[in-house]
Amino acid sequence: MDVQGVNTGIASYLNKNTVEQKPANSNSAATGAAAANTSAAGAANEKLEGVEFVKSEDTKKPVTYDKAATLEYIRQSEEARMQNFNNMITKMLVKQGETSNLTLNNMKLFVSEADAAKAAKAIAPGGEYSVDAVAGRILDMAKALSGGDPSKISLLKNAVKKGFKDAEEAWGGKMPSITDETYNKVMKGFDEWEASSKGVTSTQD
């Protein structure tokens, strides 16, 4: 037998097998990676097994309320706002009356000339406690309280009347004439507000 031929044949066979096995080795690596991924996914799934997913509480449940209690709350809130309005009017008018009295500068009140002059300036046109200033503040508060709703004018008028009456009681008798002028100015303002809400031009002086 030709030994050289045999060796050549063996070498040829080995080379052929080596070449043919390379793709196999490559496929084995890919297969291994895929198997590893599958194993990881399986492990993740195993972890999820037995985990209970709880649906969050529904926040859109219908809200129930007591209609009567709600209406009573609104009524009480409105009443409290009106009472505060009344209290502010009373304090403002009493202060206006006190300021007016300071202008008398007599021995009974023990008012200095400087204080009398200051008070006179405060109740004069443009002063802090003048008719226009106090009436304007009362009307501004009334409109703010109404939210711009002219249907509440009657209710607010009554609140103002009560405020003036309470101021007179707190005063202990008839208040200075400037308070009456302020009252008339406020009522005129209400009338003008009501007329403008109806599209009517007021002809009052």
JSON list of C-alpha atoms in Angstrom, two decimals:
[
{"chain": "A", "resi": 1, "resn": "MET", "atom": "CA", "xyz": [0.00, 0.00, 0.00]},
{"chain": "A", "resi": 2, "resn": "ASP", "atom": "CA", "xyz": [1.20, 3.48, -0.81]},
{"chain": "A", "resi": 3, "resn": "VAL", "atom": "CA", "xyz": [1.77, 5.06, 2.64]},
{"chain": "A", "resi": 4, "resn": "GLN", "atom": "CA", "xyz": [1.99, 8.49, 1.22]},
{"chain": "A", "resi": 5, "resn": "GLY", "atom": "CA", "xyz": [-1.36, 8.12, -0.48]},
{"chain": "A", "resi": 6, "resn": "VAL", "atom": "CA", "xyz": [-2.94, 6.97, 2.76]},
{"chain": "A", "resi": 7, "resn": "ASN", "atom": "CA", "xyz": [-1.55, 9.91, 4.71]},
{"chain": "A", "resi": 8, "resn": "THR", "atom": "CA", "xyz": [-2.77, 12.26, 2.04]},
{"chain": "A", "resi": 9, "resn": "GLY", "atom": "CA", "xyz": [-6.25, 10.73, 2.23]},
{"chain": "A", "resi": 10, "resn": "ILE", "atom": "CA", "xyz": [-6.35, 11.03, 6.01]},
{"chain": "A", "resi": 11, "resn": "ALA", "atom": "CA", "xyz": [-5.24, 14.64, 5.88]},
{"chain": "A", "resi": 12, "resn": "SER", "atom": "CA", "xyz": [-7.88, 15.37, 3.25]},
{"chain": "A", "resi": 13, "resn": "TYR", "atom": "CA", "xyz": [-10.55, 13.74, 5.40]},
{"chain": "A", "resi": 14, "resn": "LEU", "atom": "CA", "xyz": [-9.54, 15.65, 8.53]},
{"chain": "A", "resi": 15, "resn": "ASN", "atom": "CA", "xyz": [-9.52, 18.96, 6.66]},
{"chain": "A", "resi": 16, "resn": "LYS", "atom": "CA", "xyz": [-12.94, 18.24, 5.25]},
{"chain": "A", "resi": 17, "resn": "ASN", "atom": "CA", "xyz": [-14.39, 17.47, 8.70]},
{"chain": "A", "resi": 18, "resn": "THR", "atom": "CA", "xyz": [-12.82, 20.57, 10.18]},
{"chain": "A", "resi": 19, "resn": "VAL", "atom": "CA", "xyz": [-14.37, 22.79, 7.53]},
{"chain": "A", "resi": 20, "resn": "GLU", "atom": "CA", "xyz": [-17.76, 21.16, 7.87]},
{"chain": "A", "resi": 21, "resn": "GLN", "atom": "CA", "xyz": [-17.76, 21.54, 11.69]},
{"chain": "A", "resi": 22, "resn": "LYS", "atom": "CA", "xyz": [-17.21, 25.32, 11.74]},
{"chain": "A", "resi": 23, "resn": "PRO", "atom": "CA", "xyz": [-20.81, 26.20, 10.86]},
{"chain": "A", "resi": 24, "resn": "ALA", "atom": "CA", "xyz": [-21.94, 23.64, 13.36]},
{"chain": "A", "resi": 25, "resn": "ASN", "atom": "CA", "xyz": [-19.94, 25.32, 16.09]},
{"chain": "A", "resi": 26, "resn": "SER", "atom": "CA", "xyz": [-21.39, 28.72, 15.10]},
{"chain": "A", "resi": 27, "resn": "ASN", "atom": "CA", "xyz": [-24.93, 27.35, 15.16]},
{"chain": "A", "resi": 28, "resn": "SER", "atom": "CA", "xyz": [-24.28, 25.86, 18.59]},
{"chain": "A", "resi": 29, "resn": "ALA", "atom": "CA", "xyz": [-23.32, 29.27, 19.96]},
{"chain": "A", "resi": 30, "resn": "ALA", "atom": "CA", "xyz": [-26.46, 30.86, 18.56]},
{"chain": "A", "resi": 31, "resn": "THR", "atom": "CA", "xyz": [-28.51, 27.99, 19.86]},
{"chain": "A", "resi": 32, "resn": "GLY", "atom": "CA", "xyz": [-26.90, 28.41, 23.27]},
{"chain": "A", "resi": 33, "resn": "ALA", "atom": "CA", "xyz": [-27.69, 32.12, 23.36]},
{"chain": "A", "resi": 34, "resn": "ALA", "atom": "CA", "xyz": [-31.27, 31.47, 22.36]},
{"chain": "A", "resi": 35, "resn": "ALA", "atom": "CA", "xyz": [-31.54, 28.82, 25.00]},
{"chain": "A", "resi": 36, "resn": "ALA", "atom": "CA", "xyz": [-30.15, 31.25, 27.58]},
{"chain": "A", "resi": 37, "resn": "ASN", "atom": "CA", "xyz": [-32.72, 33.89, 26.59]},
{"chain": "A", "resi": 38, "resn": "THR", "atom": "CA", "xyz": [-35.49, 31.35, 26.75]},
{"chain": "A", "resi": 39, "resn": "SER", "atom": "CA", "xyz": [-34.29, 30.26, 30.16]},
{"chain": "A", "resi": 40, "resn": "ALA", "atom": "CA", "xyz": [-34.20, 33.89, 31.42]},
{"chain": "A", "resi": 41, "resn": "ALA", "atom": "CA", "xyz": [-37.69, 34.54, 30.08]},
{"chain": "A", "resi": 42, "resn": "GLY", "atom": "CA", "xyz": [-38.86, 31.38, 31.71]},
{"chain": "A", "resi": 43, "resn": "ALA", "atom": "CA", "xyz": [-37.33, 32.45, 35.00]},
{"chain": "A", "resi": 44, "resn": "ALA", "atom": "CA", "xyz": [-39.04, 35.83, 34.75]},
{"chain": "A", "resi": 45, "resn": "ASN", "atom": "CA", "xyz": [-42.34, 34.15, 34.04]},
{"chain": "A", "resi": 46, "resn": "GLU", "atom": "CA", "xyz": [-41.82, 31.89, 37.01]},
{"chain": "A", "resi": 47, "resn": "LYS", "atom": "CA", "xyz": [-41.31, 34.96, 39.21]},
{"chain": "A", "resi": 48, "resn": "LEU", "atom": "CA", "xyz": [-44.54, 36.49, 37.92]},
{"chain": "A", "resi": 49, "resn": "GLU", "atom": "CA", "xyz": [-46.43, 33.33, 38.65]},
{"chain": "A", "resi": 50, "resn": "GLY", "atom": "CA", "xyz": [-48.13, 33.66, 41.98]},
{"chain": "A", "resi": 51, "resn": "VAL", "atom": "CA", "xyz": [-47.99, 37.46, 41.90]},
{"chain": "A", "resi": 52, "resn": "GLU", "atom": "CA", "xyz": [-51.48, 38.89, 42.34]},
{"chain": "A", "resi": 53, "resn": "PHE", "atom": "CA", "xyz": [-52.26, 42.05, 40.39]},
{"chain": "A", "resi": 54, "resn": "VAL", "atom": "CA", "xyz": [-54.85, 44.13, 42.26]},
{"chain": "A", "resi": 55, "resn": "LYS", "atom": "CA", "xyz": [-56.86, 46.71, 40.33]},
{"chain": "A", "resi": 56, "resn": "SER", "atom": "CA", "xyz": [-56.59, 50.19, 41.80]},
{"chain": "A", "resi": 57, "resn": "GLU", "atom": "CA", "xyz": [-59.67, 51.51, 43.55]},
{"chain": "A", "resi": 58, "resn": "ASP", "atom": "CA", "xyz": [-62.12, 53.14, 41.19]},
{"chain": "A", "resi": 59, "resn": "THR", "atom": "CA", "xyz": [-62.03, 56.90, 41.84]},
{"chain": "A", "resi": 60, "resn": "LYS", "atom": "CA", "xyz": [-65.11, 57.55, 39.75]},
{"chain": "A", "resi": 61, "resn": "LYS", "atom": "CA", "xyz": [-67.58, 56.31, 42.27]},
{"chain": "A", "resi": 62, "resn": "PRO", "atom": "CA", "xyz": [-70.72, 58.42, 42.37]},
{"chain": "A", "resi": 63, "resn": "VAL", "atom": "CA", "xyz": [-70.67, 61.07, 45.08]},
{"chain": "A", "resi": 64, "resn": "THR", "atom": "CA", "xyz": [-73.72, 61.14, 47.28]},
{"chain": "A", "resi": 65, "resn": "TYR", "atom": "CA", "xyz": [-74.76, 64.14, 49.30]},
{"chain": "A", "resi": 66, "resn": "ASP", "atom": "CA", "xyz": [-77.62, 65.29, 51.39]},
{"chain": "A", "resi": 67, "resn": "LYS", "atom": "CA", "xyz": [-79.43, 67.98, 49.39]},
{"chain": "A", "resi": 68, "resn": "ALA", "atom": "CA", "xyz": [-81.13, 69.45, 52.44]},
{"chain": "A", "resi": 69, "resn": "ALA", "atom": "CA", "xyz": [-77.81, 69.70, 54.33]},
{"chain": "A", "resi": 70, "resn": "THR", "atom": "CA", "xyz": [-76.15, 71.35, 51.33]},
{"chain": "A", "resi": 71, "resn": "LEU", "atom": "CA", "xyz": [-78.87, 73.95, 51.00]},
{"chain": "A", "resi": 72, "resn": "GLU", "atom": "CA", "xyz": [-78.68, 74.65, 54.73]},
{"chain": "A", "resi": 73, "resn": "TYR", "atom": "CA", "xyz": [-74.91, 75.13, 54.46]},
{"chain": "A", "resi": 74, "resn": "ILE", "atom": "CA", "xyz": [-75.38, 77.61, 51.60]},
{"chain": "A", "resi": 75, "resn": "ARG", "atom": "CA", "xyz": [-78.04, 79.47, 53.58]},
{"chain": "A", "resi": 76, "resn": "GLN", "atom": "CA", "xyz": [-75.82, 79.73, 56.66]},
{"chain": "A", "resi": 77, "resn": "SER", "atom": "CA", "xyz": [-72.84, 80.89, 54.57]},
{"chain": "A", "resi": 78, "resn": "GLU", "atom": "CA", "xyz": [-74.95, 83.59, 52.95]},
{"chain": "A", "resi": 79, "resn": "GLU", "atom": "CA", "xyz": [-76.27, 84.66, 56.33]},
{"chain": "A", "resi": 80, "resn": "ALA", "atom": "CA", "xyz": [-72.72, 84.88, 57.74]},
{"chain": "A", "resi": 81, "resn": "ARG", "atom": "CA", "xyz": [-71.56, 87.03, 54.82]},
{"chain": "A", "resi": 82, "resn": "MET", "atom": "CA", "xyz": [-74.50, 89.38, 55.29]},
{"chain": "A", "resi": 83, "resn": "GLN", "atom": "CA", "xyz": [-73.77, 89.64, 59.00]},
{"chain": "A", "resi": 84, "resn": "ASN", "atom": "CA", "xyz": [-70.15, 90.55, 58.29]},
{"chain": "A", "resi": 85, "resn": "PHE", "atom": "CA", "xyz": [-71.35, 93.15, 55.80]},
{"chain": "A", "resi": 86, "resn": "ASN", "atom": "CA", "xyz": [-73.71, 94.56, 58.41]},
{"chain": "A", "resi": 87, "resn": "ASN", "atom": "CA", "xyz": [-70.94, 94.73, 61.02]},
{"chain": "A", "resi": 88, "resn": "MET", "atom": "CA", "xyz": [-68.60, 96.58, 58.68]},
{"chain": "A", "resi": 89, "resn": "ILE", "atom": "CA", "xyz": [-71.29, 99.13, 57.84]},
{"chain": "A", "resi": 90, "resn": "THR", "atom": "CA", "xyz": [-72.03, 99.71, 61.53]},
{"chain": "A", "resi": 91, "resn": "LYS", "atom": "CA", "xyz": [-68.37, 100.26, 62.43]},
{"chain": "A", "resi": 92, "resn": "MET", "atom": "CA", "xyz": [-67.81, 102.56, 59.47]},
{"chain": "A", "resi": 93, "resn": "LEU", "atom": "CA", "xyz": [-70.81, 104.74, 60.27]},
{"chain": "A", "resi": 94, "resn": "VAL", "atom": "CA", "xyz": [-69.97, 104.99, 63.95]},
{"chain": "A", "resi": 95, "resn": "LYS", "atom": "CA", "xyz": [-66.45, 106.05, 62.99]},
{"chain": "A", "resi": 96, "resn": "GLN", "atom": "CA", "xyz": [-67.89, 108.60, 60.56]},
{"chain": "A", "resi": 97, "resn": "GLY", "atom": "CA", "xyz": [-70.14, 109.98, 63.29]},
{"chain": "A", "resi": 98, "resn": "GLU", "atom": "CA", "xyz": [-67.26, 110.17, 65.76]},
{"chain": "A", "resi": 99, "resn": "THR", "atom": "CA", "xyz": [-65.10, 111.97, 63.22]},
{"chain": "A", "resi": 100, "resn": "SER", "atom": "CA", "xyz": [-67.91, 114.40, 62.50]},
{"chain": "A", "resi": 101, "resn": "ASN", "atom": "CA", "xyz": [-68.31, 115.16, 66.20]},
{"chain": "A", "resi": 102, "resn": "LEU", "atom": "CA", "xyz": [-64.61, 115.93, 66.53]},
{"chain": "A", "resi": 103, "resn": "THR", "atom": "CA", "xyz": [-65.14, 118.96, 64.32]},
{"chain": "A", "resi": 104, "resn": "LEU", "atom": "CA", "xyz": [-67.24, 120.59, 67.07]},
{"chain": "A", "resi": 105, "resn": "ASN", "atom": "CA", "xyz": [-64.14, 121.50, 69.04]},
{"chain": "A", "resi": 106, "resn": "ASN", "atom": "CA", "xyz": [-66.02, 122.22, 72.25]},
{"chain": "A", "resi": 107, "resn": "MET", "atom": "CA", "xyz": [-64.99, 121.82, 75.85]},
{"chain": "A", "resi": 108, "resn": "LYS", "atom": "CA", "xyz": [-67.35, 118.91, 76.42]},
{"chain": "A", "resi": 109, "resn": "LEU", "atom": "CA", "xyz": [-65.45, 116.72, 73.95]},
{"chain": "A", "resi": 110, "resn": "PHE", "atom": "CA", "xyz": [-62.03, 118.05, 74.91]},
{"chain": "A", "resi": 111, "resn": "VAL", "atom": "CA", "xyz": [-60.97, 118.24, 71.26]},
{"chain": "A", "resi": 112, "resn": "SER", "atom": "CA", "xyz": [-57.92, 120.24, 70.31]},
{"chain": "A", "resi": 113, "resn": "GLU", "atom": "CA", "xyz": [-57.97, 122.63, 67.39]},
{"chain": "A", "resi": 114, "resn": "ALA", "atom": "CA", "xyz": [-55.50, 120.39, 65.55]},
{"chain": "A", "resi": 115, "resn": "ASP", "atom": "CA", "xyz": [-57.70, 117.29, 65.96]},
{"chain": "A", "resi": 116, "resn": "ALA", "atom": "CA", "xyz": [-60.78, 119.27, 64.95]},
{"chain": "A", "resi": 117, "resn": "ALA", "atom": "CA", "xyz": [-59.05, 120.46, 61.78]},
{"chain": "A", "resi": 118, "resn": "LYS", "atom": "CA", "xyz": [-57.94, 116.92, 60.97]},
{"chain": "A", "resi": 119, "resn": "ALA", "atom": "CA", "xyz": [-61.46, 115.59, 61.48]},
{"chain": "A", "resi": 120, "resn": "ALA", "atom": "CA", "xyz": [-62.94, 118.35, 59.32]},
{"chain": "A", "resi": 121, "resn": "LYS", "atom": "CA", "xyz": [-60.60, 117.34, 56.52]},
{"chain": "A", "resi": 122, "resn": "ALA", "atom": "CA", "xyz": [-61.57, 113.67, 56.89]},
{"chain": "A", "resi": 123, "resn": "ILE", "atom": "CA", "xyz": [-65.29, 114.33, 56.40]},
{"chain": "A", "resi": 124, "resn": "ALA", "atom": "CA", "xyz": [-64.86, 116.99, 53.70]},
{"chain": "A", "resi": 125, "resn": "PRO", "atom": "CA", "xyz": [-65.26, 116.00, 50.01]},
{"chain": "A", "resi": 126, "resn": "GLY", "atom": "CA", "xyz": [-62.42, 113.66, 49.13]},
{"chain": "A", "resi": 127, "resn": "GLY", "atom": "CA", "xyz": [-61.80, 112.79, 52.79]},
{"chain": "A", "resi": 128, "resn": "GLU", "atom": "CA", "xyz": [-61.66, 109.27, 54.17]},
{"chain": "A", "resi": 129, "resn": "TYR", "atom": "CA", "xyz": [-64.99, 109.64, 56.01]},
{"chain": "A", "resi": 130, "resn": "SER", "atom": "CA", "xyz": [-66.76, 111.94, 53.59]},
{"chain": "A", "resi": 131, "resn": "VAL", "atom": "CA", "xyz": [-70.27, 111.08, 52.35]},
{"chain": "A", "resi": 132, "resn": "ASP", "atom": "CA", "xyz": [-68.99, 109.95, 48.95]},
{"chain": "A", "resi": 133, "resn": "ALA", "atom": "CA", "xyz": [-66.12, 107.89, 50.40]},
{"chain": "A", "resi": 134, "resn": "VAL", "atom": "CA", "xyz": [-68.19, 105.95, 52.94]},
{"chain": "A", "resi": 135, "resn": "ALA", "atom": "CA", "xyz": [-71.15, 105.47, 50.58]},
{"chain": "A", "resi": 136, "resn": "GLY", "atom": "CA", "xyz": [-68.75, 104.32, 47.85]},
{"chain": "A", "resi": 137, "resn": "ARG", "atom": "CA", "xyz": [-67.15, 101.72, 50.11]},
{"chain": "A", "resi": 138, "resn": "ILE", "atom": "CA", "xyz": [-70.54, 100.39, 51.18]},
{"chain": "A", "resi": 139, "resn": "LEU", "atom": "CA", "xyz": [-71.70, 100.06, 47.57]},
{"chain": "A", "resi": 140, "resn": "ASP", "atom": "CA", "xyz": [-68.44, 98.43, 46.50]},
{"chain": "A", "resi": 141, "resn": "MET", "atom": "CA", "xyz": [-68.78, 95.85, 49.27]},
{"chain": "A", "resi": 142, "resn": "ALA", "atom": "CA", "xyz": [-72.40, 95.22, 48.32]},
{"chain": "A", "resi": 143, "resn": "LYS", "atom": "CA", "xyz": [-71.54, 94.63, 44.66]},
{"chain": "A", "resi": 144, "resn": "ALA", "atom": "CA", "xyz": [-68.64, 92.36, 45.59]},
{"chain": "A", "resi": 145, "resn": "LEU", "atom": "CA", "xyz": [-70.90, 90.40, 47.91]},
{"chain": "A", "resi": 146, "resn": "SER", "atom": "CA", "xyz": [-73.53, 90.04, 45.17]},
{"chain": "A", "resi": 147, "resn": "GLY", "atom": "CA", "xyz": [-71.01, 88.75, 42.66]},
{"chain": "A", "resi": 148, "resn": "GLY", "atom": "CA", "xyz": [-72.46, 91.32, 40.26]},
{"chain": "A", "resi": 149, "resn": "ASP", "atom": "CA", "xyz": [-75.92, 89.79, 40.46]},
{"chain": "A", "resi": 150, "resn": "PRO", "atom": "CA", "xyz": [-78.51, 92.61, 40.44]},
{"chain": "A", "resi": 151, "resn": "SER", "atom": "CA", "xyz": [-81.21, 90.22, 41.65]},
{"chain": "A", "resi": 152, "resn": "LYS", "atom": "CA", "xyz": [-79.62, 90.53, 45.10]},
{"chain": "A", "resi": 153, "resn": "ILE", "atom": "CA", "xyz": [-80.04, 94.30, 45.29]},
{"chain": "A", "resi": 154, "resn": "SER", "atom": "CA", "xyz": [-83.15, 94.09, 47.46]},
{"chain": "A", "resi": 155, "resn": "LEU", "atom": "CA", "xyz": [-81.42, 91.73, 49.91]},
{"chain": "A", "resi": 156, "resn": "LEU", "atom": "CA", "xyz": [-78.39, 94.00, 50.09]},
{"chain": "A", "resi": 157, "resn": "LYS", "atom": "CA", "xyz": [-80.52, 97.10, 50.60]},
{"chain": "A", "resi": 158, "resn": "ASN", "atom": "CA", "xyz": [-82.11, 95.48, 53.62]},
{"chain": "A", "resi": 159, "resn": "ALA", "atom": "CA", "xyz": [-78.68, 94.60, 54.98]},
{"chain": "A", "resi": 160, "resn": "VAL", "atom": "CA", "xyz": [-77.59, 98.23, 54.61]},
{"chain": "A", "resi": 161, "resn": "LYS", "atom": "CA", "xyz": [-80.73, 99.50, 56.35]},
{"chain": "A", "resi": 162, "resn": "LYS", "atom": "CA", "xyz": [-80.03, 97.14, 59.24]},
{"chain": "A", "resi": 163, "resn": "GLY", "atom": "CA", "xyz": [-76.42, 98.34, 59.36]},
{"chain": "A", "resi": 164, "resn": "PHE", "atom": "CA", "xyz": [-77.53, 101.96, 59.68]},
{"chain": "A", "resi": 165, "resn": "LYS", "atom": "CA", "xyz": [-80.07, 101.05, 62.34]},
{"chain": "A", "resi": 166, "resn": "ASP", "atom": "CA", "xyz": [-77.49, 99.07, 64.33]},
{"chain": "A", "resi": 167, "resn": "ALA", "atom": "CA", "xyz": [-75.06, 102.00, 64.06]},
{"chain": "A", "resi": 168, "resn": "GLU", "atom": "CA", "xyz": [-77.66, 104.33, 65.54]},
{"chain": "A", "resi": 169, "resn": "GLU", "atom": "CA", "xyz": [-78.30, 101.91, 68.40]},
{"chain": "A", "resi": 170, "resn": "ALA", "atom": "CA", "xyz": [-74.56, 101.59, 69.03]},
{"chain": "A", "resi": 171, "resn": "TRP", "atom": "CA", "xyz": [-74.36, 105.38, 68.97]},
{"chain": "A", "resi": 172, "resn": "GLY", "atom": "CA", "xyz": [-77.08, 105.63, 71.55]},
{"chain": "A", "resi": 173, "resn": "GLY", "atom": "CA", "xyz": [-79.41, 108.00, 69.73]},
{"chain": "A", "resi": 174, "resn": "LYS", "atom": "CA", "xyz": [-79.69, 110.20, 66.68]},
{"chain": "A", "resi": 175, "resn": "MET", "atom": "CA", "xyz": [-76.45, 110.23, 64.69]},
{"chain": "A", "resi": 176, "resn": "PRO", "atom": "CA", "xyz": [-74.89, 113.32, 63.05]},
{"chain": "A", "resi": 177, "resn": "SER", "atom": "CA", "xyz": [-76.50, 114.53, 59.84]},
{"chain": "A", "resi": 178, "resn": "ILE", "atom": "CA", "xyz": [-73.55, 113.29, 57.75]},
{"chain": "A", "resi": 179, "resn": "THR", "atom": "CA", "xyz": [-74.76, 109.74, 58.40]},
{"chain": "A", "resi": 180, "resn": "ASP", "atom": "CA", "xyz": [-78.18, 110.53, 56.94]},
{"chain": "A", "resi": 181, "resn": "GLU", "atom": "CA", "xyz": [-76.52, 112.01, 53.87]},
{"chain": "A", "resi": 182, "resn": "THR", "atom": "CA", "xyz": [-74.46, 108.85, 53.51]},
{"chain": "A", "resi": 183, "resn": "TYR", "atom": "CA", "xyz": [-77.56, 106.68, 53.76]},
{"chain": "A", "resi": 184, "resn": "ASN", "atom": "CA", "xyz": [-79.29, 108.64, 51.02]},
{"chain": "A", "resi": 185, "resn": "LYS", "atom": "CA", "xyz": [-76.19, 108.38, 48.83]},
{"chain": "A", "resi": 186, "resn": "VAL", "atom": "CA", "xyz": [-76.05, 104.62, 49.27]},
{"chain": "A", "resi": 187, "resn": "MET", "atom": "CA", "xyz": [-79.74, 104.15, 48.42]},
{"chain": "A", "resi": 188, "resn": "LYS", "atom": "CA", "xyz": [-79.33, 106.33, 45.35]},
{"chain": "A", "resi": 189, "resn": "GLY", "atom": "CA", "xyz": [-76.41, 104.13, 44.31]},
{"chain": "A", "resi": 190, "resn": "PHE", "atom": "CA", "xyz": [-78.56, 101.02, 44.65]},
{"chain": "A", "resi": 191, "resn": "ASP", "atom": "CA", "xyz": [-81.29, 102.62, 42.53]},
{"chain": "A", "resi": 192, "resn": "GLU", "atom": "CA", "xyz": [-78.79, 103.52, 39.83]},
{"chain": "A", "resi": 193, "resn": "TRP", "atom": "CA", "xyz": [-77.32, 100.04, 39.87]},
{"chain": "A", "resi": 194, "resn": "GLU", "atom": "CA", "xyz": [-80.77, 98.49, 39.53]},
{"chain": "A", "resi": 195, "resn": "ALA", "atom": "CA", "xyz": [-81.73, 100.88, 36.73]},
{"chain": "A", "resi": 196, "resn": "SER", "atom": "CA", "xyz": [-78.54, 100.19, 34.77]},
{"chain": "A", "resi": 197, "resn": "SER", "atom": "CA", "xyz": [-79.06, 96.43, 35.10]},
{"chain": "A", "resi": 198, "resn": "LYS", "atom": "CA", "xyz": [-82.43, 96.89, 33.38]},
{"chain": "A", "resi": 199, "resn": "GLY", "atom": "CA", "xyz": [-80.99, 99.15, 30.72]},
{"chain": "A", "resi": 200, "resn": "VAL", "atom": "CA", "xyz": [-82.73, 102.22, 32.14]},
{"chain": "A", "resi": 201, "resn": "THR", "atom": "CA", "xyz": [-80.91, 105.53, 32.52]},
{"chain": "A", "resi": 202, "resn": "SER", "atom": "CA", "xyz": [-81.44, 107.07, 35.98]},
{"chain": "A", "resi": 203, "resn": "THR", "atom": "CA", "xyz": [-82.82, 110.64, 36.00]},
{"chain": "A", "resi": 204, "resn": "GLN", "atom": "CA", "xyz": [-82.20, 111.21, 39.70]},
{"chain": "A", "resi": 205, "resn": "ASP", "atom": "CA", "xyz": [-80.06, 114.17, 40.74]}
]
